[in-house]
Coordinates of C-alpha atoms in Angstrom, one line a residue:
Chain A
M1 CA 0.0 0.0 0.0
S2 CA 1.3 3.4 -0.8
A3 CA -0.4 5.2 2.0
T4 CA 1.6 6.7 4.9
S5 CA 0.4 6.4 8.5
L6 CA 0.7 9.3 10.9
L7 CA 0.3 9.2 14.7
A8 CA -2.7 11.4 15.6
V9 CA -2.9 12.3 19.3
F10 CA -5.8 14.0 21.0
V11 CA -4.8 16.9 23.2
E12 CA -6.5 19.4 25.4
N13 CA -5.7 22.9 24.3
K14 CA -3.7 24.1 27.4
P15 CA -0.1 25.1 28.1
G16 CA 2.5 22.3 28.2
Q17 CA 0.7 19.7 26.2
T18 CA 3.0 19.7 23.2
A19 CA 6.1 19.4 25.6
R20 CA 4.4 16.6 27.5
I21 CA 3.7 14.5 24.3
T22 CA 7.0 15.1 22.5
K23 CA 8.8 14.2 25.7
I24 CA 7.0 10.8 25.8
L25 CA 8.1 10.2 22.2
A26 CA 11.7 11.4 22.9
D27 CA 11.9 9.1 25.9
A28 CA 10.9 6.2 23.6
N29 CA 13.6 7.2 21.2
V30 CA 11.1 7.9 18.5
D31 CA 12.3 10.4 15.9
L32 CA 9.9 13.0 14.5
R33 CA 10.1 13.7 10.8
W34 CA 7.1 16.0 10.5
V35 CA 4.5 17.5 12.8
T36 CA 1.4 19.6 12.6
I37 CA -1.1 20.7 15.2
A38 CA -4.8 21.2 14.4
N39 CA -6.8 23.2 17.0
S40 CA -10.6 23.3 17.4
G41 CA -11.3 25.5 20.4
S42 CA -10.7 23.6 23.7
F43 CA -9.0 20.7 22.1
G44 CA -6.8 19.7 19.2
V45 CA -5.0 16.9 17.3
M46 CA -1.3 16.7 17.0
K47 CA -0.1 14.6 14.0
F48 CA 3.4 13.2 13.7
L49 CA 5.3 11.3 11.1
V50 CA 7.7 9.2 13.0
D51 CA 10.5 6.7 12.1
K52 CA 9.1 4.0 14.6
L53 CA 5.3 4.0 14.3
E54 CA 4.5 1.0 16.5
A55 CA 7.0 2.1 19.3
G56 CA 5.6 5.7 19.3
L57 CA 2.0 4.4 19.3
Q58 CA 2.7 2.1 22.3
A59 CA 4.6 4.7 24.3
L60 CA 1.8 7.2 23.9
R61 CA -1.0 4.6 24.8
D62 CA 1.0 3.5 27.8
K63 CA 0.8 7.0 29.2
G64 CA -2.9 7.0 28.8
L65 CA -3.2 9.2 25.7
M66 CA -5.7 8.8 23.0
V67 CA -3.9 7.9 19.9
S68 CA -5.2 6.9 16.4
L69 CA -3.5 6.0 13.2
L70 CA -4.3 8.4 10.3
E71 CA -3.6 7.4 6.7
V72 CA -2.5 10.2 4.4
L73 CA -1.1 10.4 0.9
V74 CA 2.3 11.7 0.3
V75 CA 3.4 12.9 -3.0
E76 CA 6.4 14.5 -4.5
T77 CA 5.7 17.4 -6.9
P78 CA 8.1 19.3 -9.1
N79 CA 9.8 22.1 -7.0
R80 CA 8.5 25.0 -9.1
P81 CA 5.7 27.6 -8.9
G82 CA 2.3 26.3 -9.6
A83 CA 3.0 22.7 -8.5
L84 CA 0.6 22.8 -5.6
Q85 CA -2.0 24.5 -7.7
S86 CA -1.9 21.7 -10.3
V87 CA -2.4 19.0 -7.6
A88 CA -5.2 20.9 -6.0
D89 CA -6.8 21.5 -9.3
L90 CA -6.5 17.8 -10.2
L91 CA -8.1 16.7 -7.0
G92 CA -10.9 19.4 -7.2
R93 CA -11.8 18.4 -10.7
N94 CA -12.3 14.8 -9.5
E95 CA -14.5 15.7 -6.5
V96 CA -11.8 14.9 -3.9
N97 CA -12.2 17.3 -0.9
L98 CA -8.9 18.1 0.8
A99 CA -9.5 17.9 4.6
N100 CA -5.9 19.0 5.4
C101 CA -2.8 19.6 3.4
S102 CA 0.7 20.6 4.3
G103 CA 4.0 20.6 2.5
F104 CA 7.6 21.3 2.7
V105 CA 10.8 21.3 0.5
A106 CA 13.7 19.1 1.6
N107 CA 17.0 18.7 -0.3
N108 CA 15.2 20.5 -3.2
R109 CA 12.5 18.0 -3.3
A110 CA 8.9 19.3 -2.8
I111 CA 6.7 17.0 -0.6
L112 CA 2.9 17.3 -0.1
I113 CA 1.1 15.6 2.6
L114 CA -2.7 15.2 1.8
E115 CA -5.5 14.2 4.1
V116 CA -8.7 13.2 2.3
Q117 CA -11.8 11.3 3.0
E118 CA -11.7 9.4 -0.3
L119 CA -8.4 7.9 0.0
A120 CA -8.7 5.3 -2.8
L121 CA -10.2 7.8 -5.2
A122 CA -7.6 10.3 -4.5
R123 CA -4.8 7.8 -5.1
S124 CA -6.0 6.6 -8.4
V125 CA -6.4 10.2 -9.6
L126 CA -2.9 11.1 -8.5
E127 CA -1.5 7.9 -10.1
K128 CA -3.2 8.6 -13.4
A129 CA -1.5 12.0 -13.4
G130 CA 1.9 10.4 -12.8
L131 CA 2.1 11.3 -9.2
R132 CA 2.7 8.0 -7.3
P133 CA 2.1 8.4 -3.6
M134 CA 5.2 7.4 -1.5
T135 CA 5.4 4.4 0.7
Q136 CA 6.1 4.9 4.5
E137 CA 9.7 3.6 3.7
E138 CA 10.3 6.1 0.9
M139 CA 8.9 8.9 3.1
L140 CA 11.3 8.0 5.9
R141 CA 14.3 7.9 3.5
L142 CA 13.8 11.5 2.5
Chain B
M1 CA -36.4 -18.0 44.3
F2 CA -37.6 -16.4 47.5
W3 CA -36.0 -15.6 50.9
D4 CA -39.3 -15.2 52.7
Q5 CA -42.0 -16.4 50.2
E6 CA -44.9 -16.0 52.6
S7 CA -44.2 -12.3 53.3
E8 CA -43.1 -11.5 49.8
T9 CA -46.3 -12.9 48.2
L10 CA -49.0 -11.9 50.6
S11 CA -52.2 -11.1 48.9
R12 CA -52.8 -7.3 48.7
P13 CA -55.6 -7.3 51.2
A14 CA -53.5 -9.3 53.7
L15 CA -50.5 -7.0 53.1
E16 CA -52.6 -3.9 53.5
A17 CA -54.2 -5.2 56.7
L18 CA -50.6 -5.8 58.1
Q19 CA -49.6 -2.3 57.0
L20 CA -52.5 -0.8 58.8
Q21 CA -51.8 -2.8 61.9
R22 CA -48.2 -1.8 62.0
L23 CA -48.9 1.8 61.2
Q24 CA -51.3 2.0 64.2
Q25 CA -48.8 0.4 66.5
T26 CA -46.0 2.9 65.2
V27 CA -48.3 5.9 65.7
S28 CA -49.3 4.7 69.3
R29 CA -45.6 4.3 70.3
L30 CA -44.6 7.7 68.9
A31 CA -47.5 9.3 70.7
A32 CA -46.5 7.7 73.9
R33 CA -42.7 8.1 73.7
V34 CA -41.3 10.8 71.3
P35 CA -41.7 14.4 72.3
F36 CA -41.0 15.6 68.6
Y37 CA -44.1 13.7 67.4
Q38 CA -46.2 14.4 70.4
Q39 CA -45.8 18.0 69.6
K40 CA -46.5 17.6 65.9
F41 CA -49.7 15.4 66.8
A42 CA -50.9 18.2 69.1
E43 CA -50.3 20.9 66.4
L44 CA -52.4 18.9 63.9
G45 CA -54.9 17.6 66.3
V46 CA -54.3 14.1 65.4
G47 CA -53.8 10.9 67.5
P48 CA -53.5 7.1 67.2
D49 CA -57.3 6.7 67.3
D50 CA -57.6 8.7 64.0
I51 CA -55.7 6.0 62.1
R52 CA -58.5 3.7 61.0
R53 CA -57.7 3.0 57.4
L54 CA -54.4 3.2 55.5
E55 CA -55.5 6.5 53.7
D56 CA -55.5 8.1 57.2
V57 CA -51.7 8.3 57.0
R58 CA -52.4 11.6 55.2
R59 CA -53.5 13.1 58.5
L60 CA -50.1 12.5 60.0
P61 CA -47.3 15.1 59.8
F62 CA -44.4 14.9 57.4
T63 CA -40.8 14.5 58.7
T64 CA -38.2 16.3 56.7
A65 CA -34.4 16.1 56.4
A66 CA -34.3 19.5 58.2
D67 CA -36.3 17.9 61.1
L68 CA -33.7 15.1 61.5
R69 CA -30.8 17.6 61.4
A70 CA -32.5 19.8 63.9
I71 CA -32.8 17.0 66.4
Y72 CA -29.2 15.7 65.8
P73 CA -27.5 14.1 67.7
S74 CA -30.2 12.8 70.0
G75 CA -32.4 11.1 67.4
L76 CA -36.1 10.4 67.6
L77 CA -35.7 7.5 70.1
A78 CA -38.8 5.5 70.8
V79 CA -36.9 3.2 73.0
E80 CA -34.8 3.5 76.2
A81 CA -31.5 5.2 75.6
D82 CA -29.5 2.0 76.2
E83 CA -31.6 0.0 73.7
P84 CA -29.9 0.9 70.3
V85 CA -27.0 -1.2 69.2
R86 CA -26.0 0.6 66.0
L87 CA -25.6 4.2 64.8
H88 CA -25.4 5.3 61.1
T89 CA -25.4 8.9 59.8
S90 CA -26.0 10.4 56.4
S91 CA -23.1 12.0 54.7
G92 CA -24.0 15.5 56.1
T93 CA -22.6 17.3 53.1
T94 CA -25.0 20.2 53.7
G95 CA -24.3 20.8 57.4
K96 CA -25.2 18.5 60.3
P97 CA -25.7 14.8 59.5
K98 CA -28.8 12.9 60.2
A99 CA -28.2 10.3 63.0
I100 CA -30.2 7.0 62.7
F101 CA -30.3 4.5 65.5
F102 CA -31.0 0.8 65.2
S103 CA -32.2 -1.7 67.9
R104 CA -31.0 -5.3 67.6
N105 CA -34.4 -6.1 65.9
D106 CA -33.9 -3.2 63.5
V107 CA -30.4 -4.6 62.5
N108 CA -32.1 -8.0 61.9
T109 CA -35.0 -6.6 59.9
A110 CA -32.6 -4.6 57.8
A111 CA -30.5 -7.7 57.1
D112 CA -33.8 -9.6 56.2
M113 CA -34.7 -6.9 53.7
I114 CA -31.3 -7.2 52.0
A115 CA -31.6 -11.0 52.0
R116 CA -34.9 -10.9 50.3
S117 CA -33.6 -8.5 47.7
L118 CA -30.4 -10.4 46.9
V119 CA -32.3 -13.7 46.6
A120 CA -34.9 -12.1 44.4
A121 CA -32.0 -11.2 42.1
G122 CA -30.8 -14.8 42.1
I123 CA -28.1 -14.7 44.8
T124 CA -27.5 -18.0 46.7
R125 CA -25.2 -19.1 49.5
A126 CA -22.7 -20.3 46.8
D127 CA -22.0 -16.7 45.8
V128 CA -18.9 -14.8 46.8
F129 CA -20.0 -11.3 47.5
Q130 CA -17.5 -8.4 47.3
N131 CA -18.9 -5.3 49.0
M132 CA -17.0 -2.4 47.5
M133 CA -19.0 0.3 49.4
S134 CA -17.5 2.3 52.2
Y135 CA -17.8 0.7 55.6
G136 CA -18.3 3.0 58.5
L137 CA -21.1 5.5 59.1
F138 CA -22.4 5.0 55.5
T139 CA -25.0 2.2 55.5
G140 CA -23.9 0.8 52.1
G141 CA -21.1 -1.1 53.8
L142 CA -22.4 -2.7 57.0
V143 CA -26.1 -3.0 56.3
M144 CA -25.5 -4.7 52.9
H145 CA -22.8 -6.9 54.6
Y146 CA -25.1 -8.2 57.2
G147 CA -27.8 -9.0 54.5
A148 CA -25.4 -10.9 52.2
E149 CA -24.0 -12.8 55.2
R150 CA -27.6 -13.8 56.2
V151 CA -28.1 -15.3 52.7
G152 CA -25.0 -17.3 53.4
C153 CA -22.6 -15.9 50.8
L154 CA -18.9 -15.6 51.5
V155 CA -18.8 -11.8 52.1
I156 CA -15.6 -9.8 51.3
P157 CA -15.8 -6.5 53.1
A158 CA -13.5 -4.9 50.5
G159 CA -14.7 -1.4 51.0
P160 CA -13.7 1.3 48.6
G161 CA -10.0 0.4 48.3
T162 CA -7.9 0.8 45.3
S163 CA -8.7 -0.8 41.9
E164 CA -5.6 -3.0 42.2
R165 CA -6.8 -4.4 45.4
Q166 CA -10.3 -4.9 44.3
L167 CA -9.1 -6.8 41.4
M168 CA -6.8 -8.9 43.4
L169 CA -9.6 -10.0 45.7
M170 CA -11.8 -10.8 42.7
Q171 CA -9.2 -13.0 41.2
D172 CA -8.0 -14.7 44.4
F173 CA -11.4 -15.5 46.0
G174 CA -13.4 -15.9 42.7
T175 CA -15.9 -13.1 43.5
T176 CA -19.2 -13.7 41.7
A177 CA -21.2 -10.7 42.9
V178 CA -20.4 -7.1 43.8
H179 CA -22.0 -4.2 45.4
I180 CA -20.7 -1.1 43.8
L181 CA -21.4 2.6 43.0
P182 CA -22.4 2.9 39.3
S183 CA -19.8 5.6 38.7
Y184 CA -17.0 3.5 40.1
A185 CA -18.2 0.5 38.1
L186 CA -17.6 2.5 34.9
Y187 CA -14.2 3.6 36.2
F188 CA -13.2 0.1 37.2
A189 CA -14.2 -1.2 33.8
N190 CA -11.7 1.3 32.3
Y191 CA -9.1 0.0 34.7
L192 CA -9.6 -3.6 33.7
E193 CA -9.4 -2.6 30.0
Q194 CA -6.0 -0.9 30.6
K195 CA -4.8 -4.0 32.5
G196 CA -5.8 -6.1 29.6
I197 CA -8.3 -8.1 31.7
D198 CA -11.4 -9.4 30.1
P199 CA -14.0 -9.8 33.0
R200 CA -15.9 -12.4 30.9
K201 CA -12.9 -14.7 30.7
D202 CA -10.6 -13.8 33.5
L203 CA -13.2 -13.2 36.4
K204 CA -16.2 -15.1 37.7
L205 CA -18.4 -12.1 38.1
R206 CA -22.0 -12.8 37.3
K207 CA -24.1 -10.1 39.2
A208 CA -23.6 -6.5 40.2
F209 CA -25.7 -4.5 42.6
V210 CA -25.6 -0.9 42.0
G211 CA -27.0 1.9 44.1
A212 CA -26.4 4.9 46.3
E213 CA -26.2 7.1 43.3
P214 CA -28.9 8.0 40.7
H215 CA -28.0 6.6 37.3
T216 CA -29.7 6.0 34.0
E217 CA -30.8 2.8 32.2
Q218 CA -28.0 3.5 29.6
T219 CA -25.5 3.4 32.5
R220 CA -26.8 0.0 33.6
K221 CA -26.5 -1.3 30.0
R222 CA -22.9 0.0 29.9
I223 CA -22.0 -1.7 33.1
E224 CA -23.7 -4.9 31.9
E225 CA -21.8 -4.8 28.6
A226 CA -18.4 -3.9 30.2
F227 CA -18.4 -6.8 32.6
G228 CA -20.8 -9.3 31.1
V229 CA -22.9 -9.3 34.2
D230 CA -26.5 -8.7 35.1
V231 CA -26.9 -5.4 36.9
Y232 CA -29.6 -4.8 39.5
N233 CA -30.7 -1.4 40.6
S234 CA -31.5 -0.8 44.2
Y235 CA -32.9 2.0 46.3
G236 CA -32.3 3.0 49.8
L237 CA -31.5 5.9 52.1
T238 CA -29.9 6.2 55.4
E239 CA -33.0 7.5 57.1
M240 CA -34.8 4.2 56.1
N241 CA -32.0 1.8 57.1
G242 CA -29.9 2.4 54.0
P243 CA -29.9 -0.1 51.2
G244 CA -32.8 -2.7 51.0
V245 CA -35.8 -0.3 50.8
A246 CA -36.4 -1.4 47.2
F247 CA -34.7 -3.8 44.9
E248 CA -35.1 -5.2 41.5
C249 CA -36.0 -8.9 41.1
E250 CA -34.6 -10.9 38.2
Q251 CA -37.1 -9.1 35.8
K252 CA -35.1 -5.9 36.1
A253 CA -38.3 -4.0 35.5
G254 CA -38.7 -1.6 38.6
M255 CA -37.7 -2.1 42.2
H256 CA -40.0 -3.9 44.6
L257 CA -40.5 -1.8 47.7
W258 CA -40.9 -3.9 50.8
E259 CA -44.2 -2.7 51.8
D260 CA -44.6 -4.7 55.0
C261 CA -41.7 -2.6 56.3
F262 CA -42.4 0.7 54.6
L263 CA -45.6 2.5 53.7
L264 CA -45.1 4.3 50.5
E265 CA -46.8 7.4 49.1
I266 CA -46.1 9.6 46.1
I267 CA -47.0 13.2 46.5
D268 CA -46.8 16.4 44.6
P269 CA -43.6 18.0 46.1
A270 CA -45.2 21.4 45.8
T271 CA -48.6 20.8 47.5
G272 CA -48.0 17.7 49.5
E273 CA -51.1 16.1 47.9
P274 CA -51.1 12.4 47.1
L275 CA -50.7 11.4 43.4
P276 CA -52.1 8.3 41.8
D277 CA -50.1 5.3 40.9
G278 CA -48.0 5.8 37.7
Q279 CA -47.7 9.5 38.2
R280 CA -44.3 11.0 38.9
G281 CA -43.7 12.7 42.3
E282 CA -41.8 12.7 45.5
L283 CA -41.5 9.4 47.3
V284 CA -42.6 9.6 50.9
L285 CA -41.9 6.8 53.3
T286 CA -43.1 5.7 56.8
T287 CA -41.3 3.0 58.7
L288 CA -43.7 0.2 59.8
K289 CA -41.4 -2.1 61.6
R290 CA -38.7 0.1 63.1
E291 CA -38.3 0.0 66.9
A292 CA -35.5 2.4 67.8
M293 CA -36.4 5.3 65.6
P294 CA -39.7 5.1 63.7
I295 CA -40.1 7.9 61.2
L296 CA -43.5 9.2 59.8
R297 CA -44.0 10.3 56.2
Y298 CA -40.3 11.1 55.5
R299 CA -39.9 13.4 52.5
T300 CA -37.1 11.5 50.6
R301 CA -36.9 14.3 47.9
D302 CA -36.5 11.5 45.4
I303 CA -38.7 11.6 42.3
T304 CA -40.2 8.4 41.1
S305 CA -43.6 6.7 40.3
V306 CA -45.3 3.5 41.4
I307 CA -45.7 0.5 39.1
A308 CA -49.1 -0.9 40.2
E309 CA -49.2 -3.8 37.8
P310 CA -48.3 -7.2 39.3
C311 CA -44.7 -8.5 38.6
P312 CA -44.3 -11.8 36.8
C313 CA -41.9 -12.9 39.6
G314 CA -45.0 -13.3 41.9
R315 CA -44.0 -10.7 44.5
T316 CA -46.9 -8.6 45.6
H317 CA -45.0 -5.7 46.9
R318 CA -45.3 -2.9 44.4
R319 CA -42.4 -1.6 42.3
I320 CA -41.2 1.9 41.9
H321 CA -39.4 3.2 38.8
R322 CA -35.8 4.2 38.7
I323 CA -35.3 7.5 40.5
T324 CA -35.5 10.1 37.8
G325 CA -34.3 13.1 39.9
R326 CA -33.8 14.6 43.3
S327 CA -34.9 17.9 44.2
D328 CA -31.7 18.6 45.9
D329 CA -29.7 17.9 42.8
M330 CA -31.8 20.0 40.6
L331 CA -29.9 22.8 39.1
I332 CA -31.7 26.0 38.1
I333 CA -29.8 27.5 35.1
R334 CA -31.2 30.6 33.5
G335 CA -34.5 29.9 35.2
V336 CA -34.6 26.3 33.8
N337 CA -34.9 23.3 36.1
I338 CA -32.3 20.8 35.0
F339 CA -31.6 17.3 36.6
P340 CA -28.1 15.9 36.0
Q341 CA -29.7 12.7 34.9
Q342 CA -31.1 14.4 31.8
I343 CA -27.5 15.2 30.8
E344 CA -26.3 11.8 31.6
Q345 CA -28.9 10.2 29.4
V346 CA -27.9 12.2 26.4
L347 CA -24.1 11.5 26.9
M348 CA -24.6 7.8 27.5
S349 CA -26.6 7.5 24.3
M350 CA -23.5 8.4 22.3
P351 CA -20.9 5.6 21.6
Q352 CA -18.1 8.1 21.1
V353 CA -18.6 9.3 24.7
G354 CA -16.7 7.6 27.5
R355 CA -17.5 6.7 31.0
N356 CA -17.2 10.0 33.0
Y357 CA -18.4 13.4 32.8
L358 CA -18.5 16.7 34.8
I359 CA -21.2 19.3 34.8
I360 CA -19.8 22.8 35.7
V361 CA -21.9 25.8 36.4
E362 CA -20.1 29.1 37.0
G363 CA -20.2 32.8 36.4
L364 CA -23.6 34.0 35.3
D365 CA -25.3 30.6 34.8
D366 CA -22.7 29.3 32.3
L367 CA -23.1 25.6 31.9
T368 CA -20.1 23.6 30.8
V369 CA -20.2 19.8 30.4
K370 CA -16.8 18.1 30.3
V371 CA -17.1 14.8 28.5
E372 CA -14.5 12.0 28.3
L373 CA -14.1 10.4 24.9
S374 CA -14.4 6.7 24.5
D375 CA -11.8 4.8 22.5
R376 CA -14.2 4.8 19.7
G377 CA -14.6 8.5 19.9
F378 CA -11.3 9.4 18.2
D379 CA -10.2 8.5 14.7
G380 CA -7.4 11.1 14.4
Q381 CA -9.5 13.7 12.6
V382 CA -10.1 17.0 14.4
E383 CA -13.1 17.7 12.2
H384 CA -14.9 14.7 13.5
L385 CA -14.3 15.8 17.1
A386 CA -15.6 19.2 16.3
A387 CA -18.7 17.6 14.7
L388 CA -19.2 15.4 17.8
Q389 CA -18.9 18.5 20.0
N390 CA -21.5 20.3 18.0
Q391 CA -23.8 17.3 18.0
L392 CA -23.5 17.1 21.8
V393 CA -24.3 20.8 22.2
E394 CA -27.5 20.4 20.0
K395 CA -28.7 17.2 21.7
L396 CA -28.2 18.6 25.1
K397 CA -29.9 21.8 24.1
A398 CA -33.0 19.8 22.9
E399 CA -33.1 17.9 26.1
I400 CA -32.5 20.7 28.8
W401 CA -33.4 23.8 26.9
V402 CA -30.1 25.5 27.8
R403 CA -27.2 25.7 25.4
P404 CA -24.2 24.3 27.2
K405 CA -20.5 24.5 26.3
V406 CA -19.2 21.0 25.7
D407 CA -15.5 20.2 26.4
L408 CA -14.1 17.0 25.0
V409 CA -11.4 15.5 27.2
P410 CA -9.3 12.2 27.1
P411 CA -10.5 9.2 28.9
G412 CA -9.4 9.0 32.5
S413 CA -8.8 12.7 32.8
L414 CA -11.7 13.7 35.0
P415 CA -11.6 13.1 38.8
V416 CA -13.3 10.0 40.1
A417 CA -14.3 10.5 43.8
E418 CA -14.1 7.8 46.3
G419 CA -17.6 7.3 47.6
K420 CA -20.4 9.3 45.7
A421 CA -19.2 10.6 42.3
K422 CA -18.9 14.3 42.0
R423 CA -20.9 15.0 38.8
V424 CA -21.9 18.6 39.4
L425 CA -19.6 21.4 40.3
D426 CA -21.7 24.6 41.0
K427 CA -19.2 27.4 41.3
R428 CA -21.7 30.2 41.3
S429 CA -21.5 32.3 44.4
L430 CA -25.1 32.4 45.6

């Protein structure tokens, strides 16, 4: 499967929560490759791409945290103006709604992380356009 | 199965004749011995001779919680001062507690009522009964203990110790039945889950008796599912011996109130007028068999109704519905009367909601409900949480007519009190 799994952690929106959770992961020797925090008023969800998924999941659950695995699609796009626009346009034209999207450029490679409801549809749309979603391993080798 | 088949299945006329006889005896003794009632009888111009039919109970004075606090610590003794052998008190969270005295016969009667109740729910002498209620002044410990012992169970007086110890006792002694607070049962289910223990496979539990806290039918079902046991509701109050006033039989359809010991009335709490069977009102109880401290027409403040239809189990003592509110617990928010149970009912109907919640009222009548998520309540998407939050706000608004703020919190993050769960935090300065 060419989907990538993120750790999604439920957090209350109050001071010290990010430090508390990242400390648990650090203590478990889990390396963070990417992180984002989504807030909704009194609570939020922290999402991590990590090198050791199982170990991270277990460490957080052992501390009583609510953790879920979230499947996302990761694609590499050309590193030039208009690249994100073309992906967004492609998905929009095929009725795929982007729930969340983030991106970064590393070693001159442009990476997009896409959260969508219609995972299978989005994957086939991307593949037809020559954008093959990366596997977890490929993602971690970046 | 019956503990005392003859008493439990008396024909209604025979039961009512017995009630009248016992009521007359009680009133005569109070008139002869208890100054508090002598004065009340004089004020109302009523005496033992006026009690000719059961309905005449309405001529007698009410007794309120305030009355019992006012006469603390002496009690309303109808026996010599050296006669009582046991003292219990109510929790006294709102000032002085209420002191209740038991004679030796009263202790025995209370144990018999519990024995009837446990056997009606299918308990036998082969059961190992772990009593997880607080021992001490609270009746849920000792009174229940004596009753279970009377049935012949092996009784483990565990009290409200740590979950670790409760589990150890269950495993080591093969506990088959527990007496437990419903809020603690839900917490304990969480604890077992975390320990990786499946109660269906790893424990021998088959029955749970829950009481001492109002709870909903949904909460009962959750406890039943979590442990794989039958859960029986019970009703009692310190002023009426504690547990064993009314218990569910194996039908689990309302609680049989032991009418040879207690005379029950349902009244309109505002006017004091009697209400017909089936109509919801305040439960009023008169002790019929108590020696040391008989109480007339005690205003329980508990809201319920009578189920007059005969029960398939054969017991003729009428049943009362689950308590649906308590005038003491009632919150008045922005002029609306709200019972915490209404909120619980909404929360427990949602699978994404976990086992604990806290209702907070502060400022100018701002209502916040903190809700623990269940494991099924989180799929990693913040949008779904926001949707759940909105859904809860709307459902609660429809039920209580006040728009609350809903806070979603992780499981296990809300405080669980030893003893009665703290579900409502009223921070308004009145």
